[in-house]
Amino acid sequence: MIRKGFVIFILFSIGSPQKINLNSATIEEMQLLDLNSSQIESIIEYQNHTGNIHNIYELLQIPGITIPDIHSIRNVVTVE
């Protein structure tokens, strides 16, 4: 968890950070987020079943993803 926070801190410190696109991110990129491996796997399974995510709040359709989880990643992700 400390490593993830540090990486996110570094991303914000660089200037204009690049957001992680949930629709095209690799597993390695998703592991930088404040999510556990089960949540990441669930996001990938959801995408494989339904296609692209159109809104970050669509993640609430995934079991194990909560509003606090979304709030913890919303500033560092995009769904473009």
mmCIF file of C-alpha atoms in Angstrom:
data_model
loop_
_atom_site.group_PDB
_atom_site.id
_atom_site.type_symbol
_atom_site.label_atom_id
_atom_site.label_comp_id
_atom_site.label_asym_id
_atom_site.label_seq_id
_atom_site.Cartn_x
_atom_site.Cartn_y
_atom_site.Cartn_z
ATOM 1 C CA MET A 1 0.000 0.000 0.000
ATOM 2 C CA ILE A 2 2.851 2.402 0.802
ATOM 3 C CA ARG A 3 4.454 1.636 -2.570
ATOM 4 C CA LYS A 4 1.214 2.450 -4.407
ATOM 5 C CA GLY A 5 0.834 5.705 -2.531
ATOM 6 C CA PHE A 6 4.416 6.639 -3.299
ATOM 7 C CA VAL A 7 3.974 5.943 -7.014
ATOM 8 C CA ILE A 8 0.795 8.018 -7.126
ATOM 9 C CA PHE A 9 2.610 10.802 -5.256
ATOM 10 C CA ILE A 10 5.420 10.692 -7.828
ATOM 11 C CA LEU A 11 2.911 10.831 -10.686
ATOM 12 C CA PHE A 12 1.385 13.985 -9.231
ATOM 13 C CA SER A 13 4.774 15.523 -8.486
ATOM 14 C CA ILE A 14 6.019 15.326 -12.066
ATOM 15 C CA GLY A 15 3.804 18.171 -13.237
ATOM 16 C CA SER A 16 0.955 17.137 -15.460
ATOM 17 C CA PRO A 17 0.507 13.493 -14.558
ATOM 18 C CA GLN A 18 -0.735 10.984 -17.068
ATOM 19 C CA LYS A 19 -3.946 9.388 -15.864
ATOM 20 C CA ILE A 20 -4.359 5.643 -16.079
ATOM 21 C CA ASN A 21 -6.993 4.727 -18.654
ATOM 22 C CA LEU A 22 -8.993 1.857 -17.178
ATOM 23 C CA ASN A 23 -10.027 0.749 -20.671
ATOM 24 C CA SER A 24 -6.481 0.292 -21.960
ATOM 25 C CA ALA A 25 -4.333 -0.084 -18.830
ATOM 26 C CA THR A 26 -2.117 -3.097 -18.348
ATOM 27 C CA ILE A 27 -2.359 -5.133 -15.171
ATOM 28 C CA GLU A 28 0.924 -3.551 -14.074
ATOM 29 C CA GLU A 29 -0.516 -0.059 -14.499
ATOM 30 C CA MET A 30 -3.674 -1.011 -12.632
ATOM 31 C CA GLN A 31 -1.570 -2.349 -9.762
ATOM 32 C CA LEU A 32 -0.394 1.231 -9.180
ATOM 33 C CA LEU A 33 -3.931 2.124 -8.127
ATOM 34 C CA ASP A 34 -5.205 1.903 -4.588
ATOM 35 C CA LEU A 35 -7.066 -1.325 -5.372
ATOM 36 C CA ASN A 36 -6.360 -4.901 -4.361
ATOM 37 C CA SER A 37 -5.611 -7.682 -6.838
ATOM 38 C CA SER A 38 -9.119 -9.135 -6.508
ATOM 39 C CA GLN A 39 -10.675 -5.781 -7.441
ATOM 40 C CA ILE A 40 -8.326 -5.416 -10.414
ATOM 41 C CA GLU A 41 -9.193 -8.903 -11.643
ATOM 42 C CA SER A 42 -12.893 -8.105 -11.257
ATOM 43 C CA ILE A 43 -12.514 -4.934 -13.343
ATOM 44 C CA ILE A 44 -10.775 -6.896 -16.097
ATOM 45 C CA GLU A 45 -13.460 -9.605 -16.024
ATOM 46 C CA TYR A 46 -16.169 -6.927 -16.166
ATOM 47 C CA GLN A 47 -14.515 -5.349 -19.210
ATOM 48 C CA ASN A 48 -14.171 -8.714 -20.930
ATOM 49 C CA HIS A 49 -17.874 -9.317 -20.396
ATOM 50 C CA THR A 50 -19.352 -5.869 -21.052
ATOM 51 C CA GLY A 51 -16.748 -3.932 -23.033
ATOM 52 C CA ASN A 52 -15.333 -0.528 -22.210
ATOM 53 C CA ILE A 53 -16.159 1.338 -19.031
ATOM 54 C CA HIS A 54 -17.944 4.584 -19.916
ATOM 55 C CA ASN A 55 -18.089 6.221 -16.485
ATOM 56 C CA ILE A 56 -16.023 5.592 -13.366
ATOM 57 C CA TYR A 57 -19.202 5.087 -11.342
ATOM 58 C CA GLU A 58 -20.016 2.135 -13.601
ATOM 59 C CA LEU A 59 -17.428 0.330 -11.444
ATOM 60 C CA LEU A 60 -20.133 0.119 -8.761
ATOM 61 C CA GLN A 61 -21.662 -2.670 -10.876
ATOM 62 C CA ILE A 62 -18.651 -4.804 -9.921
ATOM 63 C CA PRO A 63 -18.918 -6.753 -6.660
ATOM 64 C CA GLY A 64 -16.215 -5.648 -4.255
ATOM 65 C CA ILE A 65 -15.890 -2.095 -5.629
ATOM 66 C CA THR A 66 -17.315 0.576 -3.326
ATOM 67 C CA ILE A 67 -17.732 4.337 -3.363
ATOM 68 C CA PRO A 68 -14.614 4.776 -1.159
ATOM 69 C CA ASP A 69 -12.649 2.712 -3.707
ATOM 70 C CA ILE A 70 -13.842 4.943 -6.524
ATOM 71 C CA HIS A 71 -13.030 8.079 -4.553
ATOM 72 C CA SER A 72 -9.515 6.768 -3.906
ATOM 73 C CA ILE A 73 -8.769 6.382 -7.634
ATOM 74 C CA ARG A 74 -10.973 8.955 -9.383
ATOM 75 C CA ASN A 75 -8.253 11.619 -9.640
ATOM 76 C CA VAL A 76 -5.685 9.299 -11.212
ATOM 77 C CA VAL A 77 -7.828 7.359 -13.700
ATOM 78 C CA THR A 78 -9.762 8.053 -16.855
ATOM 79 C CA VAL A 79 -12.114 5.995 -19.035
ATOM 80 C CA GLU A 80 -11.479 7.794 -22.325
#
